[in-house]
Each structure stands twice: as structure tokens, then as C-alpha cells.
Coordinates of C-alpha atoms in Angstrom, one line a residue:
M1 CA 22.9 -20.3 -9.5
T2 CA 19.8 -21.7 -11.1
E3 CA 17.9 -21.0 -14.3
V4 CA 14.2 -20.8 -15.1
K5 CA 12.4 -20.2 -18.4
T6 CA 9.8 -17.4 -18.6
S7 CA 7.6 -16.4 -21.4
S8 CA 10.3 -13.9 -22.5
G9 CA 13.4 -16.0 -22.1
F10 CA 15.6 -17.7 -19.5
V11 CA 16.5 -16.0 -16.2
R12 CA 19.4 -16.9 -13.9
G13 CA 19.0 -16.5 -10.2
T14 CA 20.9 -17.3 -7.0
V15 CA 20.4 -20.0 -4.4
V16 CA 21.2 -19.3 -0.7
D17 CA 20.3 -21.7 2.1
G18 CA 17.7 -23.5 0.0
V19 CA 15.9 -20.3 -1.2
A20 CA 16.2 -19.3 -4.9
S21 CA 15.8 -15.6 -5.8
F22 CA 15.3 -13.9 -9.1
K23 CA 15.5 -10.1 -9.1
G24 CA 14.7 -7.4 -11.6
V25 CA 12.7 -9.7 -14.0
P26 CA 10.8 -7.5 -16.4
F27 CA 7.0 -8.1 -16.7
A28 CA 6.4 -5.2 -19.1
A29 CA 8.4 -3.1 -21.6
P30 CA 10.0 0.1 -20.3
P31 CA 7.3 2.8 -20.1
V32 CA 9.3 5.4 -22.0
G33 CA 9.0 7.2 -25.3
D34 CA 5.8 6.4 -27.0
R35 CA 4.9 4.0 -24.2
R36 CA 5.2 6.7 -21.5
F37 CA 1.5 7.2 -21.0
R38 CA 0.2 4.0 -22.5
A39 CA -1.1 0.7 -21.0
P40 CA 1.8 -1.7 -20.2
E41 CA 3.0 -3.8 -23.1
P42 CA 4.9 -7.2 -22.9
P43 CA 8.6 -7.1 -22.6
E44 CA 10.8 -7.8 -25.6
P45 CA 12.0 -11.4 -25.6
W46 CA 15.7 -12.0 -25.1
D47 CA 18.2 -14.6 -26.3
G48 CA 20.4 -16.6 -24.0
V49 CA 20.1 -16.3 -20.3
R50 CA 19.4 -13.0 -18.5
D51 CA 21.0 -12.5 -15.1
A52 CA 18.4 -11.8 -12.4
L53 CA 20.9 -11.4 -9.6
D54 CA 20.2 -7.9 -8.3
Y55 CA 17.2 -5.7 -7.8
G56 CA 16.3 -3.7 -10.9
H57 CA 15.5 -0.1 -11.6
T58 CA 12.8 1.7 -9.7
A59 CA 10.0 4.0 -10.8
P60 CA 11.0 7.7 -10.9
Q61 CA 10.4 9.4 -7.5
G62 CA 11.7 11.9 -5.1
D63 CA 12.6 11.3 -1.5
Y64 CA 10.3 10.9 1.5
P65 CA 10.0 14.3 3.3
P66 CA 12.3 14.8 6.3
P67 CA 12.3 13.6 9.0
I68 CA 10.2 10.6 7.8
D69 CA 12.9 9.8 5.3
K70 CA 15.1 8.7 8.3
L71 CA 12.4 6.2 9.4
L72 CA 11.1 4.6 6.2
A73 CA 13.4 2.5 4.1
N74 CA 13.6 3.4 0.5
V75 CA 16.0 2.7 -2.4
V76 CA 16.0 4.6 -5.7
N77 CA 17.8 3.1 -8.7
D78 CA 17.2 5.2 -11.8
G79 CA 16.6 3.6 -15.2
D80 CA 14.0 3.0 -17.8
D81 CA 13.4 -0.7 -17.3
Y82 CA 11.6 -0.3 -14.0
L83 CA 8.5 -2.4 -14.6
N84 CA 10.1 -5.4 -13.1
L85 CA 9.5 -7.8 -10.2
N86 CA 11.3 -10.1 -7.8
V87 CA 10.7 -13.8 -7.0
W88 CA 11.8 -15.8 -4.0
T89 CA 11.0 -19.5 -4.0
P90 CA 12.0 -22.7 -2.1
E91 CA 14.7 -24.3 -4.3
Q92 CA 13.0 -27.6 -4.1
A93 CA 9.7 -26.1 -5.4
I94 CA 11.2 -25.5 -8.8
G95 CA 10.0 -28.5 -10.8
G96 CA 8.1 -29.9 -7.9
D97 CA 4.6 -29.6 -6.5
P98 CA 3.3 -26.0 -6.9
R99 CA 3.3 -23.8 -3.8
P100 CA 0.9 -21.0 -2.7
V101 CA 2.0 -17.6 -4.0
M102 CA 2.1 -14.2 -2.3
V103 CA 2.4 -11.0 -4.3
W104 CA 3.5 -7.8 -2.4
I105 CA 2.4 -4.4 -3.6
H106 CA 4.5 -1.7 -2.0
G107 CA 3.2 1.5 -0.4
G108 CA 4.5 5.1 -0.5
A109 CA 1.4 7.3 -1.1
F110 CA 1.5 6.4 -4.8
V111 CA 4.7 8.5 -5.3
N112 CA 7.4 6.6 -3.5
G113 CA 8.7 3.0 -2.9
S114 CA 9.6 0.0 -4.9
G115 CA 9.4 -3.8 -4.7
G116 CA 13.2 -3.8 -4.4
I117 CA 13.1 -2.5 -0.8
Y118 CA 11.8 -5.9 0.5
D119 CA 13.3 -9.3 0.9
G120 CA 11.0 -12.3 0.5
T121 CA 13.5 -14.9 1.7
T122 CA 11.5 -15.6 4.9
F123 CA 8.4 -16.4 3.0
A124 CA 10.2 -18.8 0.7
R125 CA 11.9 -20.3 3.8
D126 CA 8.5 -21.1 5.1
G127 CA 7.2 -22.7 2.0
V128 CA 5.5 -20.1 -0.2
V129 CA 6.6 -18.4 -3.4
M130 CA 6.9 -14.6 -2.8
V131 CA 6.8 -11.9 -5.5
S132 CA 7.3 -8.2 -5.1
I133 CA 6.4 -5.8 -7.9
N134 CA 7.0 -2.2 -9.2
Y135 CA 4.5 0.0 -10.8
R136 CA 4.4 3.5 -12.2
L137 CA 4.2 6.2 -9.6
G138 CA 3.1 9.8 -9.4
V139 CA 2.7 11.6 -12.7
N140 CA 3.7 8.6 -14.7
G141 CA 1.1 6.3 -13.0
F142 CA -1.8 8.5 -12.0
L143 CA -1.8 11.9 -13.7
W144 CA -4.9 12.2 -16.0
F145 CA -6.2 15.2 -17.9
G146 CA -9.4 13.4 -18.9
E147 CA -7.9 12.0 -22.2
G148 CA -6.0 8.8 -22.9
T149 CA -5.6 5.8 -20.7
P150 CA -6.1 6.5 -16.9
N151 CA -4.9 4.4 -13.9
L152 CA -1.6 3.3 -15.5
G153 CA -0.2 2.4 -12.2
I154 CA -3.1 0.0 -11.5
L155 CA -2.8 -1.4 -15.0
D156 CA 0.9 -2.1 -14.3
Q157 CA -0.1 -4.1 -11.2
I158 CA -2.6 -6.1 -13.2
A159 CA 0.1 -6.8 -15.8
A160 CA 2.4 -8.0 -13.1
L161 CA -0.4 -10.4 -11.9
E162 CA -0.9 -11.6 -15.4
W163 CA 2.8 -12.3 -15.6
V164 CA 2.5 -14.3 -12.3
R165 CA -0.4 -16.2 -13.8
D166 CA 1.6 -17.1 -16.9
N167 CA 5.0 -17.7 -15.4
I168 CA 4.9 -18.5 -11.7
R169 CA 4.5 -22.3 -12.2
A170 CA 8.0 -22.4 -13.6
F171 CA 9.3 -21.0 -10.3
G172 CA 7.3 -23.6 -8.3
G173 CA 4.2 -21.4 -7.7
D174 CA 0.5 -22.3 -8.0
P175 CA -1.2 -19.7 -10.3
D176 CA -4.5 -20.8 -8.9
K177 CA -3.5 -20.0 -5.3
V178 CA -2.3 -16.4 -5.3
T179 CA -2.7 -14.0 -2.4
I180 CA -2.1 -10.3 -3.1
F181 CA -1.1 -8.1 -0.1
G182 CA 0.1 -4.6 0.4
E183 CA 0.5 -1.7 2.9
S184 CA -0.6 1.9 2.7
A185 CA -0.9 2.8 -1.0
G186 CA -0.2 -0.9 -1.6
G187 CA -3.2 -1.7 0.6
M188 CA -5.3 0.8 -1.2
S189 CA -4.1 -0.8 -4.5
T190 CA -5.1 -4.2 -3.2
A191 CA -8.6 -2.9 -2.5
T192 CA -8.8 -1.3 -5.9
L193 CA -7.8 -4.6 -7.5
L194 CA -10.6 -6.3 -5.6
A195 CA -13.0 -4.0 -7.4
A196 CA -11.3 -4.0 -10.8
P197 CA -13.0 -6.2 -13.5
A198 CA -9.6 -6.7 -15.3
A199 CA -8.1 -8.3 -12.2
R200 CA -10.8 -10.9 -11.8
G201 CA -9.4 -14.4 -11.5
L202 CA -5.8 -13.3 -11.0
F203 CA -5.8 -13.9 -7.2
S204 CA -7.9 -15.8 -4.7
R205 CA -7.1 -14.1 -1.5
A206 CA -6.1 -10.5 -0.4
I207 CA -4.7 -8.8 2.6
V208 CA -5.2 -5.0 3.0
Q209 CA -2.7 -3.5 5.5
S210 CA -3.3 0.1 6.6
G211 CA -5.3 0.8 3.4
G212 CA -8.9 0.6 2.4
G213 CA -11.3 0.9 -0.5
H214 CA -12.1 4.6 0.1
I215 CA -9.3 6.0 -2.1
A216 CA -10.3 6.9 -5.6
M217 CA -11.1 10.3 -7.1
S218 CA -13.8 11.4 -9.6
P219 CA -12.8 12.3 -13.1
G220 CA -13.5 15.9 -12.3
S221 CA -11.1 15.8 -9.4
A222 CA -8.4 14.2 -11.5
V223 CA -8.6 17.0 -14.0
K224 CA -8.5 19.7 -11.3
V225 CA -5.3 18.1 -9.9
A226 CA -3.8 17.6 -13.4
R227 CA -4.4 21.1 -14.5
R228 CA -3.0 22.6 -11.3
Y229 CA 0.1 20.3 -11.7
A230 CA 0.7 21.5 -15.3
K231 CA 0.5 25.1 -14.1
I232 CA 3.1 24.4 -11.3
L233 CA 5.3 22.7 -13.9
G234 CA 4.8 25.6 -16.3
V235 CA 3.6 23.5 -19.3
E236 CA 0.4 23.1 -21.3
P237 CA -2.2 20.9 -19.6
N238 CA -1.6 17.7 -21.5
R239 CA 0.5 14.6 -21.0
E240 CA 2.7 15.3 -24.1
A241 CA 3.8 18.6 -22.6
V242 CA 4.5 16.9 -19.2
A243 CA 6.5 14.1 -20.8
A244 CA 8.7 16.7 -22.5
A245 CA 9.7 18.5 -19.3
D246 CA 12.9 18.0 -17.3
P247 CA 12.6 14.8 -15.2
Q248 CA 13.8 16.6 -12.0
A249 CA 11.3 19.4 -12.6
I250 CA 8.6 16.8 -12.9
L251 CA 9.4 15.4 -9.5
A252 CA 9.8 18.9 -7.9
A253 CA 6.4 19.9 -9.2
Q254 CA 4.9 16.7 -7.7
S255 CA 6.3 17.7 -4.3
A256 CA 5.1 21.3 -4.7
L257 CA 1.6 20.1 -5.6
A258 CA 1.5 17.7 -2.5
A259 CA 2.5 20.7 -0.3
E260 CA -0.3 22.8 -1.7
V261 CA -2.9 20.1 -1.1
S262 CA -1.7 19.7 2.5
K263 CA -1.6 23.5 3.2
K264 CA -5.0 24.2 1.6
P265 CA -7.2 21.1 1.6
F266 CA -10.2 22.7 0.2
K267 CA -12.8 20.8 -1.9
R268 CA -13.3 23.7 -4.3
L269 CA -9.6 23.4 -5.3
W270 CA -9.0 19.7 -5.3
G271 CA -12.4 17.9 -5.2
D272 CA -12.2 14.5 -3.6
V273 CA -8.5 14.8 -2.9
A274 CA -9.1 17.4 -0.2
A275 CA -10.4 14.6 2.1
N276 CA -7.3 12.4 1.8
H277 CA -4.4 14.7 0.7
L278 CA -3.3 12.2 -2.1
P279 CA -3.1 14.1 -5.3
F280 CA -1.9 11.0 -7.2
E281 CA -4.3 8.1 -6.7
P282 CA -6.7 5.9 -8.8
V283 CA -9.4 7.7 -10.7
I284 CA -12.9 6.3 -11.1
D285 CA -12.9 6.0 -14.9
G286 CA -15.9 3.6 -15.2
T287 CA -13.8 0.8 -16.7
I288 CA -10.5 0.0 -15.0
V289 CA -11.9 1.4 -11.7
P290 CA -15.7 1.3 -12.3
G291 CA -16.6 3.0 -8.9
L292 CA -15.3 3.6 -5.5
P293 CA -13.7 0.3 -4.5
E294 CA -15.4 -0.1 -1.2
T295 CA -18.8 0.5 -2.8
A296 CA -18.1 -2.1 -5.5
I297 CA -16.9 -4.6 -2.9
A298 CA -20.0 -4.0 -0.8
A299 CA -22.0 -4.8 -3.9
G300 CA -20.3 -8.1 -4.3
A301 CA -17.2 -7.5 -6.4
S302 CA -14.7 -10.3 -5.5
S303 CA -17.2 -11.9 -3.1
D304 CA -15.4 -15.2 -3.7
V305 CA -12.0 -13.8 -2.7
G306 CA -10.8 -14.4 0.9
L307 CA -10.0 -11.2 2.7
M308 CA -8.0 -10.0 5.7
V309 CA -7.8 -6.4 6.7
G310 CA -6.2 -4.4 9.5
S311 CA -4.5 -1.2 10.7
N312 CA -2.1 0.0 13.4
A313 CA -3.3 1.6 16.6
H314 CA -1.5 5.0 16.0
E315 CA -1.2 5.3 12.3
G316 CA -1.3 9.1 12.2
R317 CA 1.6 9.6 14.6
L318 CA 4.1 8.8 11.8
F319 CA 3.2 12.2 10.3
L320 CA 3.4 14.2 13.5
A321 CA 5.7 12.6 16.1
P322 CA 9.0 12.7 14.1
T323 CA 8.7 16.4 13.5
G324 CA 8.0 17.2 17.1
S325 CA 4.9 19.1 16.0
A326 CA 2.3 17.2 17.9
P327 CA 2.5 19.4 21.1
K328 CA 2.3 22.5 19.0
V329 CA -0.9 21.7 17.1
P330 CA -3.6 24.3 17.9
P331 CA -7.1 23.2 19.1
F332 CA -8.9 24.0 15.9
V333 CA -6.9 21.5 13.8
P334 CA -8.7 18.4 15.1
Y335 CA -12.0 20.0 14.2
V336 CA -10.8 20.6 10.6
Y337 CA -9.7 16.9 10.4
A338 CA -12.9 15.7 11.8
R339 CA -14.9 17.6 9.2
T340 CA -12.8 16.9 6.2
A341 CA -12.3 13.2 7.1
G342 CA -16.0 12.5 7.3
A343 CA -17.0 12.3 11.0
K344 CA -20.8 12.2 11.3
K345 CA -20.8 15.1 13.8
P346 CA -17.4 16.8 13.8
A347 CA -17.8 18.8 17.0
A348 CA -19.3 15.9 18.9
T349 CA -16.5 13.6 17.6
V350 CA -13.8 16.0 18.9
K351 CA -15.6 16.2 22.3
A352 CA -15.9 12.4 22.5
Y353 CA -12.3 11.7 21.5
R354 CA -11.1 14.3 24.0
K355 CA -13.1 12.6 26.8
H356 CA -11.1 9.4 26.3
R357 CA -7.8 11.1 25.7
S358 CA -7.8 13.9 28.3
D359 CA -4.0 13.6 28.9
E360 CA -3.0 13.8 25.2
S361 CA -2.1 16.9 23.1
W362 CA -4.3 18.3 20.4
G363 CA -1.7 16.9 18.0
D364 CA -2.2 13.4 19.4
L365 CA -6.0 13.9 19.0
T366 CA -5.4 14.9 15.4
A367 CA -3.3 11.8 14.8
A368 CA -6.1 9.7 16.3
F369 CA -8.5 11.1 13.8
M370 CA -6.1 10.4 11.0
T371 CA -5.7 6.8 12.3
D372 CA -9.4 6.1 12.5
A373 CA -10.7 8.1 9.5
Y374 CA -8.1 7.1 7.0
F375 CA -7.1 3.6 8.1
R376 CA -9.2 1.9 10.8
A377 CA -12.7 2.8 9.7
P378 CA -12.1 2.0 6.0
A379 CA -10.7 -1.4 7.0
L380 CA -13.8 -2.1 9.2
R381 CA -16.1 -1.0 6.4
L382 CA -14.5 -3.6 4.1
A383 CA -14.9 -6.3 6.8
E384 CA -18.5 -5.4 7.4
S385 CA -19.4 -5.6 3.7
H386 CA -17.4 -8.7 2.8
P387 CA -18.6 -11.7 4.9
G388 CA -15.9 -13.9 6.3
T389 CA -13.2 -11.2 6.5
Y390 CA -10.5 -11.5 9.2
V391 CA -9.6 -8.3 11.0
Y392 CA -6.4 -7.5 13.0
E393 CA -4.9 -4.5 14.8
F394 CA -1.2 -4.0 15.4
Q395 CA -0.5 -2.3 18.8
W396 CA 3.2 -2.8 19.6
E397 CA 4.8 0.7 20.1
S398 CA 8.1 1.8 18.7
P399 CA 10.6 3.2 21.3
Q400 CA 12.5 5.1 18.7
V401 CA 10.8 8.5 18.7
P402 CA 8.8 9.9 21.6
G403 CA 5.1 9.6 20.9
L404 CA 5.6 7.5 17.8
G405 CA 3.5 4.6 19.2
S406 CA 2.2 1.9 16.9
C407 CA 2.6 4.2 13.8
H408 CA 1.9 3.8 10.1
A409 CA 4.2 1.2 8.4
L410 CA 5.6 -0.2 11.7
E411 CA 4.0 -3.6 11.2
V412 CA 5.7 -4.3 7.9
P413 CA 9.0 -5.7 9.2
F414 CA 7.0 -7.9 11.6
V415 CA 4.9 -9.3 8.7
F416 CA 8.2 -10.0 6.8
D417 CA 9.8 -11.4 10.0
S418 CA 12.8 -9.2 9.2
L419 CA 13.8 -7.5 12.4
D420 CA 17.5 -8.4 12.2
G421 CA 18.4 -6.1 9.3
A422 CA 19.5 -2.5 9.5
K423 CA 16.8 -1.6 7.0
Y424 CA 14.1 -1.3 9.6
S425 CA 16.0 -0.6 12.8
A426 CA 15.4 3.2 12.6
L427 CA 11.7 2.5 12.9
T428 CA 11.6 -0.6 15.2
G429 CA 14.8 -0.1 17.3
P430 CA 17.3 -2.9 18.1
S431 CA 15.1 -4.9 20.6
A432 CA 11.8 -5.4 18.8
P433 CA 10.1 -8.6 19.9
K434 CA 11.0 -11.4 17.5
G435 CA 8.2 -13.6 18.9
L436 CA 5.7 -11.1 17.7
A437 CA 7.3 -11.0 14.2
A438 CA 7.2 -14.8 14.1
A439 CA 3.5 -14.9 15.1
M440 CA 2.4 -12.3 12.5
H441 CA 4.5 -13.8 9.7
K442 CA 2.9 -17.2 10.4
A443 CA -0.6 -15.7 10.4
W444 CA 0.0 -14.1 7.0
I445 CA 1.4 -17.4 5.6
D446 CA -1.4 -19.4 7.1
F447 CA -4.0 -17.2 5.5
A448 CA -2.3 -17.5 2.1
V449 CA -2.1 -21.3 2.4
T450 CA -5.4 -22.2 4.1
G451 CA -7.5 -19.0 4.1
D452 CA -7.6 -19.0 7.9
P453 CA -5.0 -16.9 9.8
G454 CA -5.9 -18.5 13.1
W455 CA -8.7 -16.4 14.7
P456 CA -12.5 -16.0 14.1
A457 CA -13.8 -14.0 11.2
Y458 CA -15.3 -10.5 11.8
D459 CA -19.1 -10.1 12.1
H460 CA -21.5 -7.4 13.3
T461 CA -22.2 -9.4 16.5
T462 CA -18.7 -10.2 17.9
R463 CA -16.5 -7.9 15.8
S464 CA -13.6 -10.3 16.5
T465 CA -10.2 -8.6 16.1
M466 CA -6.8 -10.1 16.5
V467 CA -4.7 -7.6 18.5
F468 CA -1.0 -8.1 17.9
N469 CA 1.3 -7.0 20.7
T470 CA 3.9 -8.6 23.0
T471 CA 0.9 -10.5 24.3
S472 CA -1.5 -11.1 21.4
G473 CA -5.1 -12.2 21.5
V474 CA -8.6 -11.8 20.1
Q475 CA -10.7 -8.9 21.3
S476 CA -14.3 -8.1 20.7
D477 CA -14.9 -4.7 19.2
P478 CA -11.9 -2.7 20.4
R479 CA -12.6 1.0 21.1
P480 CA -16.3 1.0 20.1
H481 CA -16.7 4.6 21.3
D482 CA -14.3 5.7 18.5
R483 CA -15.5 3.3 15.8
R484 CA -19.1 4.6 15.9
H485 CA -18.2 8.1 14.8
W486 CA -17.0 7.0 11.4
E487 CA -19.7 4.6 10.5
R488 CA -21.5 5.2 7.2

């Protein structure tokens, strides 16, 4: 056991093999009662020493839809005090020279996940202080009727980073050398923080995994979504009425709304959300999120922040292969995706993709559009607009489900160098290459420590991309024939 003093009081953590961990440490007061739809407030100080031995409560959420729930790790621990974080640090760093800090923002489409799914031991083992955080999800974090404080989930992330700034030195971390990184909604959050004025100065480097700066809806779209949500829930269209509803009904209405968006992705119904199928996401409110993040970044927001971005080769297959629906997708579906996802010439895009994938099903073609439109192209746009950005692509393919390939979220256990645990085995299988995990984990740490992950930065001439696979190496402009269809 070991103890550290925070701004709210002492916390007691555990030490195993030279790594000290502190779990479930509150960075904000419980967002319940009058605080339900307000900006995060500091936690109440405590007397004595608070045990930080186990992961804390998680944000209210439902389950991942089947059969994806069998592949993606998730833990739900109900309770009010869920604005908490976890810290892993080399034991010798406490009271010693400050180490670089890495802050992980979890994914889950802004409705699932928690910082308590992940174990930062490998990062601390290799010399950095690792932090994972929670934030408000779904209705609690992103529902907005046009009144009150928007983007509460993003404000929670900023509050967690402020806690890191104020407290991490006591854990052996350097508050001036913080790297934020996240995957999926966590990657989208990372890009949003790059564009958020309130997050300026809270981090010096960022890694966007399978995310991008293209996710944020207009105020009008947010109100459309919120009003439809209230109708599904059967309450008046305001936050007070939503807060008074049964907690399980709130989650059930979230799922029903998501199903409606997926079934009828029409702009007249959902506005911006029709293009990305995420009814709960940041809203462009003009202050917290002043504009579309990728536009703000292109205009110079966080130009002094080091950046690494990337995606997986078959992101979209996670949403089709596990259900076995890919071979059943009719030919018109790729055309719909090409149009709604922003291809410059949808019909020509389908024809060109078909030319290079003549042996694949229409479902595989749809998954390729999802991969490039929602993940790869946004990552490359960030790299093109932010000089000195490093780009990667993860290509190792999972053997677990036929056609799963290098799907969405598959790279996470490699980044964490955590292939041995049962947590990820359903996705990776029992024989995933440990050498690849070691190489990726090292690149992420090298970037956090030095700003250089070990390969050339991306530019318009070479488009250097580190391809991670059983044999990894730098490639120049992988699949240019696909990339060009999504350029803006």
C-alpha cells in the first residue's frame, strides 16, 4: 500500500511489482440531483485516507448490442460517484523526478464504456504515468434542448484534465508533459479537445485512434434529436422532465432512438446526425465547441500540440461480420452509404471500390465505405491540416470471426500491450502476435516521451504511413485510389 495527497484529501493505493495504482479517485462531485445537468463541480474534500483500491462506479449505460457485446469488453458498476479516474505510476516516480503522463479517453459511441475497463500497468512498467477517466454518457452527457449547459461529457473530460494538471505531480507525473489519447468516441473526444478553448494548455500531445474531427452536430440537429428522444421517453421536451424519468426507461429510450437513426438516416429527421448515426455527440455551441473540430484544427487550433492519428484497415467490419449480415447486404446499400457519408461522386465511388474488390460482397463494400468515410479519411484530413502529424494504419486481422479482418477497436489491446488477459481474447484470439503489441506500445510511449513515434511525419508529398502488422513498416500513400474519393 502507498498513500498520496490530492487536492481533496489523501488516497491509498496498491503497489504490485513496482507499479502503484490508485483507482476510483473522484475528480468531480457526483452529477446527480441539482448537479445532473450542470457543469462538473469539484469533489467534496474528505478527512483521513480514502481507499483507492478498486475501480469506481461507471456512467449509466446499457449494454453493447448483440453480438458485438461478446467481442467488446465492458464493465458496468452502477453508482452516483462515477466522475472518477484511475492512475498507474512507477512506484519510484512518487516523490522523484516527474514522468510523462498519458491520459486515456475511452470509446463507446458516447453511450458506452468506462475508464475502468483498462489496465495501465504496462505504461507505468515502461516509465510513464497513465490515467484513465470516466465522463457522462448519452443523455446525461450530450442531450441538449437548446437551453442550459451543453457538452457536459466534454466538460467532464476537461475537468479530469484539470485534475491531472493540479494533482499528477504528487503521483510522479509531469503536468507540463501530458499526452491525451483515445479510441472511437475517445478519439473523437480527443479531436474535440484539440479544438476546445477551455482545454488549451492542459496537454501537449494527442493521439487520435479511429476517430477524427468530423463529429459534432449543429444546435438545430441537437434540438431535433432531443425532442425526438423526449417523445420516445414520453416526457416533456426539457432536461427536468428527462431527469425525473425512470433510469431504466431513460436507457431504453436511448437504444430506441439509436435504432431509429440507423433505420431511417434521413437529414430531414436528424440533421447532421444522419451522416454518422451518433445521436449523442458533441454539439457546436460556439463556446465549449466553437466549430467543427477539424475545421478549427485546420485554422490553427492547437497548432503547438504534437499529433498522431490513425485507423484500422477494416473498421466497418465490426458492425457487419459478427452478425453474419455482410453477404446478405443488397447492392443499393453501398450507394446509400456513399451518398450519406460524403463521397464526392457516390455512383463513381461505388464503381471504383467495386473494381478493386471484385471478389467481396456488397456488405464488405459497405464496410469499406464505413471504414474510409468515418475513420480513415477524417484521420488523413487532420494530418493534412496539422503539419508534423504522424499517421499509422493497423492491418493485423483477427481470426475470431469470419470476415472480421482488422476491425474497429482491434488495435486497443495491442496499444496497451495486454494480449494475455481474457478481457480481449474474444476479439484477438489466443495467439495474437505479442511482438506487434510490444512494437505498437513502444511507439505510443515514444511519442508521449519524445514526440516522435519512430517514423517520418505525414506530408502531401510522401504521405508516410506506418503500417502495423506481423511485419510492420512505412508505406507511402496506401490505397490512393480509395483516399481520393473522400478528399474535401
